[in-house]
Amino acid sequence: MIFEILSNLPVQSLLRFRCVSKPWKSLIADNFFIKKHLKRTQNDPEFSKKRVLINTSSIQTGSSIKSCSLKSIFEDPNVNTSEIEYPSKKASRYDWIVGSCNGLICIAIREDTVLLLNPTLRVSKRLPDLGFKKRRGCYTVYGFGFDASVDDYKVVRVFCYQSKGFEDGYESIVRVYSMRTNCWRRIQDFPFGVPFSEAGKHVDGTLNWAVLSRQYRDFSCTIVSLDLAQETFKEVTQPCYGNGAGERILGVLDGCLCVLCSCGRLYAEVWVMKEHGKRESWTKLVTIPYTPIPGYEMFLTPLSVSKSGEILLRFEVNMLLYNPEKNMFRIPMFPYDAFSYIDQQEVYEESLVSPTVVNQHR
């Protein structure tokens, strides 16, 4: 009975309840309990234990990463935020949110330093240095996910560098970090071209990137998936978008890979792959008309869908909610001094998973 009650409580309550007794402290630190608590959090339709990371910038405070309740964005007229603290944080420097998985957040600092962080536990780990520094004409993209076959969290680093001539385009060097071994290994180079600057999207033990590939003299957008268990790449077949399909942006909705496809600056389609890797499982979730606001014409990453069907999207330098039933938009309201603009958002769940402890899923 105690197990069932505690496994439904928020992480902050559980951290306080560790002081009740030694048996309670031992139970809350138990791997089976951590796994059970995480599963219940992920299956909660009310989003009560899910939050949104917001990579922001303001004139007063500079760059920072903040957090707010996902449920509050959908339901409350005003949304409060709190600042995320982590090592090496500097307001004058821009850090990048790579992704989230089971309550862990991966943050890249200046493209060459990587942190794993549980913002709820306030526990972090700096990954071993790769020795690569940012160079002119080169860029780095990352991905972060969980390999269930060996109960291991992995970070993938794709270093893209320009070949000798412009006509040759870019080549890549790919390395994988394993939390179990605490080291980086090189795997096969990125196929089918090079990924865009967005981080890989984690779905069912895979990382997925939108890739600009070259075929003869033409360029096309493909989706490339890395199986974290096999550490092999493959192309993901896309849905039939129809005429006018333009820019495509990847996201994750309810644990499924999704694509937002812009169609002629008139509307955008959101497609969801119900079963990863199966083309026939692509389903068009919604068609979203573009807003008539001048200068605000581009939807970006889909972030979440409420139980009522309302969709949360990154929209220019803000967030936007779209209700397909009423065909209405609304903007979540934050405190006026919270930030000037939003550059990134990432949905994560509060969990007891620590970046410094391995085998928490056994």
mmCIF file of C-alpha atoms in Angstrom:
data_model
loop_
_atom_site.group_PDB
_atom_site.id
_atom_site.type_symbol
_atom_site.label_atom_id
_atom_site.label_comp_id
_atom_site.label_asym_id
_atom_site.label_seq_id
_atom_site.Cartn_x
_atom_site.Cartn_y
_atom_site.Cartn_z
ATOM 1 C CA MET A 1 0.000 0.000 0.000
ATOM 2 C CA ILE A 2 2.829 2.410 0.852
ATOM 3 C CA PHE A 3 4.535 1.574 -2.450
ATOM 4 C CA GLU A 4 1.379 2.346 -4.440
ATOM 5 C CA ILE A 5 0.756 5.636 -2.658
ATOM 6 C CA LEU A 6 4.334 6.888 -2.896
ATOM 7 C CA SER A 7 4.719 5.949 -6.562
ATOM 8 C CA ASN A 8 1.916 8.399 -7.425
ATOM 9 C CA LEU A 9 3.461 11.383 -5.642
ATOM 10 C CA PRO A 10 5.513 14.222 -7.167
ATOM 11 C CA VAL A 11 9.298 13.981 -6.986
ATOM 12 C CA GLN A 12 9.617 16.968 -4.658
ATOM 13 C CA SER A 13 7.351 15.265 -2.106
ATOM 14 C CA LEU A 14 9.328 12.036 -2.364
ATOM 15 C CA LEU A 15 12.598 13.878 -1.753
ATOM 16 C CA ARG A 16 11.175 15.261 1.483
ATOM 17 C CA PHE A 17 9.719 11.894 2.517
ATOM 18 C CA ARG A 18 13.165 10.265 2.408
ATOM 19 C CA CYS A 19 13.596 11.743 5.901
ATOM 20 C CA VAL A 20 10.579 9.867 7.322
ATOM 21 C CA SER A 21 12.457 6.622 7.935
ATOM 22 C CA LYS A 22 15.268 4.432 6.619
ATOM 23 C CA PRO A 23 12.826 1.983 4.930
ATOM 24 C CA TRP A 24 11.171 4.869 3.081
ATOM 25 C CA LYS A 25 14.536 6.275 2.026
ATOM 26 C CA SER A 26 15.603 2.844 0.765
ATOM 27 C CA LEU A 27 12.299 2.354 -1.087
ATOM 28 C CA ILE A 28 12.450 5.725 -2.863
ATOM 29 C CA ALA A 29 16.029 4.966 -4.019
ATOM 30 C CA ASP A 30 15.103 1.461 -5.230
ATOM 31 C CA ASN A 31 15.468 0.907 -8.989
ATOM 32 C CA PHE A 32 12.111 -0.862 -9.323
ATOM 33 C CA PHE A 33 10.371 2.007 -7.519
ATOM 34 C CA ILE A 34 12.097 4.610 -9.737
ATOM 35 C CA LYS A 35 10.969 2.728 -12.847
ATOM 36 C CA LYS A 36 7.375 2.385 -11.584
ATOM 37 C CA HIS A 37 7.202 6.061 -10.647
ATOM 38 C CA LEU A 38 8.551 7.086 -14.075
ATOM 39 C CA LYS A 39 6.016 4.934 -15.942
ATOM 40 C CA ARG A 40 3.116 6.450 -14.016
ATOM 41 C CA THR A 41 4.407 9.935 -14.697
ATOM 42 C CA GLN A 42 4.685 9.261 -18.432
ATOM 43 C CA ASN A 43 1.169 7.790 -18.602
ATOM 44 C CA ASP A 44 -0.479 10.646 -16.722
ATOM 45 C CA PRO A 45 -3.046 12.228 -19.109
ATOM 46 C CA GLU A 46 -3.305 15.318 -16.910
ATOM 47 C CA PHE A 47 0.370 16.310 -17.465
ATOM 48 C CA SER A 48 0.594 17.069 -13.722
ATOM 49 C CA LYS A 49 4.237 15.920 -13.522
ATOM 50 C CA LYS A 50 5.390 17.156 -16.927
ATOM 51 C CA ARG A 51 7.198 20.415 -17.520
ATOM 52 C CA VAL A 52 8.561 22.495 -20.391
ATOM 53 C CA LEU A 53 12.165 23.677 -20.608
ATOM 54 C CA ILE A 54 12.409 27.106 -22.223
ATOM 55 C CA ASN A 55 15.710 28.381 -23.625
ATOM 56 C CA THR A 56 15.228 32.118 -23.329
ATOM 57 C CA SER A 57 16.938 35.456 -23.625
ATOM 58 C CA SER A 58 16.160 38.844 -22.120
ATOM 59 C CA ILE A 59 17.851 42.237 -21.990
ATOM 60 C CA GLN A 60 17.904 42.188 -18.194
ATOM 61 C CA THR A 61 19.243 38.686 -17.487
ATOM 62 C CA GLY A 62 20.838 37.490 -20.732
ATOM 63 C CA SER A 63 20.441 33.869 -21.804
ATOM 64 C CA SER A 64 18.943 31.342 -19.416
ATOM 65 C CA ILE A 65 17.030 28.070 -19.315
ATOM 66 C CA LYS A 66 13.725 28.194 -17.470
ATOM 67 C CA SER A 67 11.039 25.680 -16.617
ATOM 68 C CA CYS A 68 7.260 25.809 -16.332
ATOM 69 C CA SER A 69 4.377 23.394 -15.875
ATOM 70 C CA LEU A 70 3.000 21.868 -19.096
ATOM 71 C CA LYS A 71 -0.438 21.611 -17.485
ATOM 72 C CA SER A 72 -0.292 25.305 -16.613
ATOM 73 C CA ILE A 73 0.361 26.237 -20.262
ATOM 74 C CA PHE A 74 -2.815 24.448 -21.347
ATOM 75 C CA GLU A 75 -5.056 25.452 -18.444
ATOM 76 C CA ASP A 76 -3.919 28.601 -16.623
ATOM 77 C CA PRO A 77 -4.350 32.218 -17.779
ATOM 78 C CA ASN A 78 -0.881 33.074 -16.450
ATOM 79 C CA VAL A 79 2.148 30.770 -16.489
ATOM 80 C CA ASN A 80 4.907 31.053 -13.896
ATOM 81 C CA THR A 81 8.497 30.017 -14.616
ATOM 82 C CA SER A 82 11.516 29.062 -12.541
ATOM 83 C CA GLU A 83 15.165 29.205 -13.567
ATOM 84 C CA ILE A 84 17.170 26.004 -14.057
ATOM 85 C CA GLU A 85 20.545 25.930 -12.335
ATOM 86 C CA TYR A 86 23.389 23.846 -13.747
ATOM 87 C CA PRO A 87 27.234 23.858 -13.731
ATOM 88 C CA SER A 88 29.107 26.131 -16.155
ATOM 89 C CA LYS A 89 26.035 28.314 -16.575
ATOM 90 C CA LYS A 90 26.770 31.859 -17.815
ATOM 91 C CA ALA A 91 24.138 34.417 -18.774
ATOM 92 C CA SER A 92 26.396 35.921 -21.447
ATOM 93 C CA ARG A 93 26.801 32.618 -23.296
ATOM 94 C CA TYR A 94 24.253 30.647 -25.276
ATOM 95 C CA ASP A 95 23.733 26.999 -24.320
ATOM 96 C CA TRP A 96 21.680 24.495 -26.296
ATOM 97 C CA ILE A 97 19.072 21.987 -25.109
ATOM 98 C CA VAL A 98 19.855 18.719 -26.922
ATOM 99 C CA GLY A 99 16.855 16.757 -25.662
ATOM 100 C CA SER A 100 15.192 14.989 -22.761
ATOM 101 C CA CYS A 101 14.614 11.360 -21.843
ATOM 102 C CA ASN A 102 13.026 9.894 -18.692
ATOM 103 C CA GLY A 103 13.499 13.119 -16.761
ATOM 104 C CA LEU A 104 17.137 13.621 -17.799
ATOM 105 C CA ILE A 105 18.103 16.671 -19.828
ATOM 106 C CA CYS A 106 21.091 16.892 -22.160
ATOM 107 C CA ILE A 107 22.637 20.355 -22.583
ATOM 108 C CA ALA A 108 25.434 21.307 -24.991
ATOM 109 C CA ILE A 109 27.690 24.209 -24.006
ATOM 110 C CA ARG A 110 29.507 25.955 -26.864
ATOM 111 C CA GLU A 111 28.977 22.768 -28.904
ATOM 112 C CA ASP A 112 31.975 21.053 -27.260
ATOM 113 C CA THR A 113 30.916 20.442 -23.641
ATOM 114 C CA VAL A 114 27.939 18.238 -22.752
ATOM 115 C CA LEU A 115 26.012 17.943 -19.479
ATOM 116 C CA LEU A 116 23.406 15.444 -18.335
ATOM 117 C CA LEU A 117 21.063 16.996 -15.811
ATOM 118 C CA ASN A 118 18.024 16.055 -13.760
ATOM 119 C CA PRO A 119 16.613 19.519 -12.974
ATOM 120 C CA THR A 120 14.122 18.097 -10.460
ATOM 121 C CA LEU A 121 16.814 16.337 -8.422
ATOM 122 C CA ARG A 122 19.338 19.115 -9.142
ATOM 123 C CA VAL A 123 21.934 16.493 -9.996
ATOM 124 C CA SER A 124 24.204 16.790 -13.044
ATOM 125 C CA LYS A 125 27.122 15.104 -14.730
ATOM 126 C CA ARG A 126 29.653 16.526 -17.177
ATOM 127 C CA LEU A 127 30.573 14.129 -19.968
ATOM 128 C CA PRO A 128 34.219 13.443 -20.856
ATOM 129 C CA ASP A 129 35.733 16.021 -23.180
ATOM 130 C CA LEU A 130 36.041 14.999 -26.827
ATOM 131 C CA GLY A 131 38.823 17.447 -27.562
ATOM 132 C CA PHE A 132 37.032 19.016 -30.537
ATOM 133 C CA LYS A 133 36.663 22.781 -30.553
ATOM 134 C CA LYS A 134 34.299 24.812 -32.667
ATOM 135 C CA ARG A 135 35.936 25.689 -35.977
ATOM 136 C CA ARG A 136 35.016 27.960 -38.836
ATOM 137 C CA GLY A 137 32.913 26.236 -41.487
ATOM 138 C CA CYS A 138 32.038 23.360 -39.139
ATOM 139 C CA TYR A 139 29.101 22.660 -36.871
ATOM 140 C CA THR A 140 27.978 19.986 -34.420
ATOM 141 C CA VAL A 141 24.582 18.422 -33.790
ATOM 142 C CA TYR A 142 23.668 16.072 -30.963
ATOM 143 C CA GLY A 143 21.037 13.557 -29.973
ATOM 144 C CA PHE A 144 20.146 12.026 -26.612
ATOM 145 C CA GLY A 145 18.158 8.875 -25.895
ATOM 146 C CA PHE A 146 17.753 5.584 -24.075
ATOM 147 C CA ASP A 147 18.895 2.144 -25.278
ATOM 148 C CA ALA A 148 16.496 -0.259 -23.535
ATOM 149 C CA SER A 149 18.388 -3.349 -24.747
ATOM 150 C CA VAL A 150 21.242 -2.636 -22.311
ATOM 151 C CA ASP A 151 19.544 -0.104 -19.981
ATOM 152 C CA ASP A 152 21.852 2.656 -21.103
ATOM 153 C CA TYR A 153 21.544 6.357 -21.850
ATOM 154 C CA LYS A 154 23.469 7.484 -24.917
ATOM 155 C CA VAL A 155 24.510 10.825 -26.376
ATOM 156 C CA VAL A 156 25.317 11.007 -30.085
ATOM 157 C CA ARG A 157 27.600 13.715 -31.467
ATOM 158 C CA VAL A 158 27.682 14.417 -35.214
ATOM 159 C CA PHE A 159 30.592 16.673 -36.154
ATOM 160 C CA CYS A 160 29.955 18.113 -39.645
ATOM 161 C CA TYR A 161 32.843 19.642 -41.557
ATOM 162 C CA GLN A 162 33.150 21.078 -45.029
ATOM 163 C CA SER A 163 34.913 18.991 -47.630
ATOM 164 C CA LYS A 164 37.781 20.334 -49.733
ATOM 165 C CA GLY A 165 35.569 22.013 -52.294
ATOM 166 C CA PHE A 166 32.115 23.607 -52.048
ATOM 167 C CA GLU A 167 30.788 21.117 -54.586
ATOM 168 C CA ASP A 168 31.722 18.275 -52.237
ATOM 169 C CA GLY A 169 29.469 19.621 -49.459
ATOM 170 C CA TYR A 170 29.886 18.334 -45.887
ATOM 171 C CA GLU A 171 31.165 15.149 -44.322
ATOM 172 C CA SER A 172 30.702 13.900 -40.776
ATOM 173 C CA ILE A 173 32.328 12.150 -37.829
ATOM 174 C CA VAL A 174 29.908 10.405 -35.458
ATOM 175 C CA ARG A 175 30.668 9.434 -31.875
ATOM 176 C CA VAL A 176 28.451 7.845 -29.215
ATOM 177 C CA TYR A 177 28.732 8.341 -25.468
ATOM 178 C CA SER A 178 27.517 5.546 -23.171
ATOM 179 C CA MET A 179 26.565 6.320 -19.567
ATOM 180 C CA ARG A 180 27.393 2.719 -18.613
ATOM 181 C CA THR A 181 30.988 2.950 -19.851
ATOM 182 C CA ASN A 182 31.405 6.725 -19.402
ATOM 183 C CA CYS A 183 33.324 7.061 -22.658
ATOM 184 C CA TRP A 184 32.901 8.037 -26.324
ATOM 185 C CA ARG A 185 33.246 5.659 -29.279
ATOM 186 C CA ARG A 186 33.302 6.347 -32.987
ATOM 187 C CA ILE A 187 30.659 4.645 -35.144
ATOM 188 C CA GLN A 188 29.901 4.807 -38.868
ATOM 189 C CA ASP A 189 29.718 8.256 -40.446
ATOM 190 C CA PHE A 190 26.345 9.903 -40.991
ATOM 191 C CA PRO A 191 24.830 8.637 -44.259
ATOM 192 C CA PHE A 192 22.441 10.316 -46.711
ATOM 193 C CA GLY A 193 23.999 13.788 -46.333
ATOM 194 C CA VAL A 194 24.321 15.833 -43.128
ATOM 195 C CA PRO A 195 21.671 16.721 -40.520
ATOM 196 C CA PHE A 196 20.201 20.171 -40.061
ATOM 197 C CA SER A 197 21.247 22.108 -36.962
ATOM 198 C CA GLU A 198 18.337 20.680 -34.921
ATOM 199 C CA ALA A 199 19.094 17.928 -32.390
ATOM 200 C CA GLY A 200 17.968 14.356 -33.027
ATOM 201 C CA LYS A 201 14.456 13.442 -31.821
ATOM 202 C CA HIS A 202 14.280 10.417 -29.514
ATOM 203 C CA VAL A 203 11.535 7.879 -30.284
ATOM 204 C CA ASP A 204 11.421 4.196 -29.247
ATOM 205 C CA GLY A 205 15.175 3.720 -28.889
ATOM 206 C CA THR A 206 16.036 5.702 -32.018
ATOM 207 C CA LEU A 207 17.308 9.202 -32.777
ATOM 208 C CA ASN A 208 15.853 10.930 -35.832
ATOM 209 C CA TRP A 209 17.165 13.869 -37.844
ATOM 210 C CA ALA A 210 15.917 15.855 -40.810
ATOM 211 C CA VAL A 211 18.724 15.641 -43.356
ATOM 212 C CA LEU A 212 19.556 17.678 -46.434
ATOM 213 C CA SER A 213 20.763 15.116 -48.964
ATOM 214 C CA ARG A 214 22.170 15.688 -52.409
ATOM 215 C CA GLN A 215 21.057 13.702 -55.416
ATOM 216 C CA TYR A 216 22.959 14.693 -58.525
ATOM 217 C CA ARG A 217 22.469 18.501 -58.653
ATOM 218 C CA ASP A 218 19.309 18.590 -56.577
ATOM 219 C CA PHE A 219 18.817 18.654 -52.809
ATOM 220 C CA SER A 220 16.043 16.888 -50.940
ATOM 221 C CA CYS A 221 14.910 16.547 -47.339
ATOM 222 C CA THR A 222 15.001 13.053 -45.872
ATOM 223 C CA ILE A 223 14.557 11.623 -42.365
ATOM 224 C CA VAL A 224 17.440 9.523 -41.058
ATOM 225 C CA SER A 225 17.084 7.332 -37.979
ATOM 226 C CA LEU A 226 19.828 5.901 -35.761
ATOM 227 C CA ASP A 227 19.008 2.693 -33.869
ATOM 228 C CA LEU A 228 20.681 3.197 -30.480
ATOM 229 C CA ALA A 229 20.927 -0.550 -29.822
ATOM 230 C CA GLN A 230 22.426 -1.562 -33.191
ATOM 231 C CA GLU A 231 24.099 1.826 -33.768
ATOM 232 C CA THR A 232 23.136 1.707 -37.427
ATOM 233 C CA PHE A 233 21.409 4.289 -39.610
ATOM 234 C CA LYS A 234 18.456 3.930 -41.952
ATOM 235 C CA GLU A 235 16.168 6.232 -43.895
ATOM 236 C CA VAL A 236 12.604 6.686 -42.617
ATOM 237 C CA THR A 237 9.980 6.751 -45.346
ATOM 238 C CA GLN A 238 7.918 9.934 -45.208
ATOM 239 C CA PRO A 239 4.158 10.321 -45.675
ATOM 240 C CA CYS A 240 2.541 11.494 -48.907
ATOM 241 C CA TYR A 241 2.349 15.215 -48.205
ATOM 242 C CA GLY A 242 0.668 16.137 -51.467
ATOM 243 C CA ASN A 243 1.281 19.213 -53.608
ATOM 244 C CA GLY A 244 3.019 22.287 -52.251
ATOM 245 C CA ALA A 245 4.996 20.530 -49.541
ATOM 246 C CA GLY A 246 7.848 22.701 -48.345
ATOM 247 C CA GLU A 247 9.991 22.859 -45.215
ATOM 248 C CA ARG A 248 9.691 19.930 -42.806
ATOM 249 C CA ILE A 249 10.433 20.039 -39.088
ATOM 250 C CA LEU A 250 10.618 17.009 -36.815
ATOM 251 C CA GLY A 251 9.080 16.731 -33.372
ATOM 252 C CA VAL A 252 7.743 14.193 -30.878
ATOM 253 C CA LEU A 253 4.074 13.979 -29.855
ATOM 254 C CA ASP A 254 2.896 11.425 -27.272
ATOM 255 C CA GLY A 255 6.082 9.417 -27.809
ATOM 256 C CA CYS A 256 5.618 9.269 -31.606
ATOM 257 C CA LEU A 257 7.740 10.847 -34.323
ATOM 258 C CA CYS A 258 5.927 13.713 -36.006
ATOM 259 C CA VAL A 259 6.573 16.046 -38.929
ATOM 260 C CA LEU A 260 5.281 19.554 -39.397
ATOM 261 C CA CYS A 261 5.196 20.243 -43.145
ATOM 262 C CA SER A 262 4.688 23.797 -44.387
ATOM 263 C CA CYS A 263 2.554 24.048 -47.501
ATOM 264 C CA GLY A 264 2.997 27.207 -49.517
ATOM 265 C CA ARG A 265 2.886 29.546 -46.499
ATOM 266 C CA LEU A 266 -0.869 28.945 -46.439
ATOM 267 C CA TYR A 267 -1.114 26.154 -43.907
ATOM 268 C CA ALA A 268 0.933 23.472 -42.174
ATOM 269 C CA GLU A 269 0.190 19.772 -41.797
ATOM 270 C CA VAL A 270 1.161 17.781 -38.708
ATOM 271 C CA TRP A 271 1.801 14.098 -39.438
ATOM 272 C CA VAL A 272 2.345 11.468 -36.733
ATOM 273 C CA MET A 273 4.043 8.073 -37.174
ATOM 274 C CA LYS A 274 2.060 5.803 -34.824
ATOM 275 C CA GLU A 275 4.543 2.910 -35.179
ATOM 276 C CA HIS A 276 8.110 3.978 -35.739
ATOM 277 C CA GLY A 277 9.568 2.698 -39.003
ATOM 278 C CA LYS A 278 6.215 1.679 -40.550
ATOM 279 C CA ARG A 279 5.205 3.925 -43.429
ATOM 280 C CA GLU A 280 1.561 2.868 -43.304
ATOM 281 C CA SER A 281 1.295 4.168 -39.748
ATOM 282 C CA TRP A 282 1.727 7.816 -40.817
ATOM 283 C CA THR A 283 -1.458 9.697 -39.912
ATOM 284 C CA LYS A 284 -2.299 13.332 -40.567
ATOM 285 C CA LEU A 285 -3.168 14.706 -37.146
ATOM 286 C CA VAL A 286 -4.256 18.219 -38.088
ATOM 287 C CA THR A 287 -4.026 20.976 -40.684
ATOM 288 C CA ILE A 288 -3.169 24.361 -39.186
ATOM 289 C CA PRO A 289 -3.862 27.582 -41.117
ATOM 290 C CA TYR A 290 -1.172 30.212 -40.950
ATOM 291 C CA THR A 291 -1.969 33.287 -38.898
ATOM 292 C CA PRO A 292 -2.621 36.600 -40.683
ATOM 293 C CA ILE A 293 -0.176 38.426 -38.367
ATOM 294 C CA PRO A 294 2.506 40.129 -40.527
ATOM 295 C CA GLY A 295 5.985 38.805 -39.816
ATOM 296 C CA TYR A 296 4.635 35.746 -37.953
ATOM 297 C CA GLU A 297 4.264 33.236 -40.722
ATOM 298 C CA MET A 298 6.243 30.185 -39.699
ATOM 299 C CA PHE A 299 5.261 27.421 -37.313
ATOM 300 C CA LEU A 300 8.099 25.443 -35.826
ATOM 301 C CA THR A 301 8.348 22.362 -33.601
ATOM 302 C CA PRO A 302 5.164 20.642 -32.358
ATOM 303 C CA LEU A 303 5.604 20.119 -28.601
ATOM 304 C CA SER A 304 2.529 18.516 -27.062
ATOM 305 C CA VAL A 305 -1.143 17.637 -27.513
ATOM 306 C CA SER A 306 -3.651 17.969 -24.668
ATOM 307 C CA LYS A 307 -6.380 15.404 -23.997
ATOM 308 C CA SER A 308 -8.848 17.847 -25.589
ATOM 309 C CA GLY A 309 -6.791 17.912 -28.816
ATOM 310 C CA GLU A 310 -5.237 21.366 -28.384
ATOM 311 C CA ILE A 311 -1.721 21.508 -29.858
ATOM 312 C CA LEU A 312 1.248 23.367 -28.368
ATOM 313 C CA LEU A 313 3.692 24.665 -30.972
ATOM 314 C CA ARG A 314 6.851 26.681 -31.020
ATOM 315 C CA PHE A 315 5.913 29.791 -33.021
ATOM 316 C CA GLU A 316 8.598 32.267 -34.077
ATOM 317 C CA VAL A 317 9.993 33.562 -30.747
ATOM 318 C CA ASN A 318 7.057 32.415 -28.626
ATOM 319 C CA MET A 319 4.715 29.492 -28.029
ATOM 320 C CA LEU A 320 1.296 29.095 -29.556
ATOM 321 C CA LEU A 321 -1.735 26.919 -28.797
ATOM 322 C CA TYR A 322 -4.057 25.841 -31.604
ATOM 323 C CA ASN A 323 -7.540 24.399 -31.026
ATOM 324 C CA PRO A 324 -8.525 22.496 -34.208
ATOM 325 C CA GLU A 325 -12.139 22.053 -33.093
ATOM 326 C CA LYS A 326 -12.697 25.802 -32.732
ATOM 327 C CA ASN A 327 -10.042 26.791 -35.301
ATOM 328 C CA MET A 328 -8.644 29.258 -32.764
ATOM 329 C CA PHE A 329 -5.169 30.330 -31.649
ATOM 330 C CA ARG A 330 -4.071 31.606 -28.266
ATOM 331 C CA ILE A 331 -0.714 32.539 -26.760
ATOM 332 C CA PRO A 332 0.277 31.394 -23.244
ATOM 333 C CA MET A 333 0.805 34.392 -20.979
ATOM 334 C CA PHE A 334 4.092 34.620 -19.045
ATOM 335 C CA PRO A 335 5.245 37.343 -16.628
ATOM 336 C CA TYR A 336 6.347 40.395 -18.630
ATOM 337 C CA ASP A 337 9.905 40.209 -17.256
ATOM 338 C CA ALA A 338 10.331 36.435 -17.685
ATOM 339 C CA PHE A 339 12.059 36.708 -21.083
ATOM 340 C CA SER A 340 12.199 38.703 -24.314
ATOM 341 C CA TYR A 341 11.995 35.756 -26.676
ATOM 342 C CA ILE A 342 12.048 31.967 -26.733
ATOM 343 C CA ASP A 343 14.533 30.094 -28.870
ATOM 344 C CA GLN A 344 13.936 26.498 -27.753
ATOM 345 C CA GLN A 345 11.404 24.431 -25.865
ATOM 346 C CA GLU A 346 11.592 20.834 -24.685
ATOM 347 C CA VAL A 347 8.953 18.834 -22.814
ATOM 348 C CA TYR A 348 10.240 16.639 -19.995
ATOM 349 C CA GLU A 349 8.835 14.705 -17.042
ATOM 350 C CA GLU A 350 9.860 14.972 -13.420
ATOM 351 C CA SER A 351 11.630 11.771 -12.378
ATOM 352 C CA LEU A 352 13.955 10.153 -9.843
ATOM 353 C CA VAL A 353 16.411 9.019 -12.542
ATOM 354 C CA SER A 354 19.931 10.236 -11.753
ATOM 355 C CA PRO A 355 22.602 11.008 -14.391
ATOM 356 C CA THR A 356 25.259 9.669 -12.008
ATOM 357 C CA VAL A 357 23.723 6.215 -11.380
ATOM 358 C CA VAL A 358 23.608 3.416 -13.961
ATOM 359 C CA ASN A 359 21.251 0.425 -14.210
ATOM 360 C CA GLN A 360 18.240 2.296 -12.818
ATOM 361 C CA HIS A 361 15.901 0.440 -15.195
ATOM 362 C CA ARG A 362 16.777 -3.132 -14.261
#
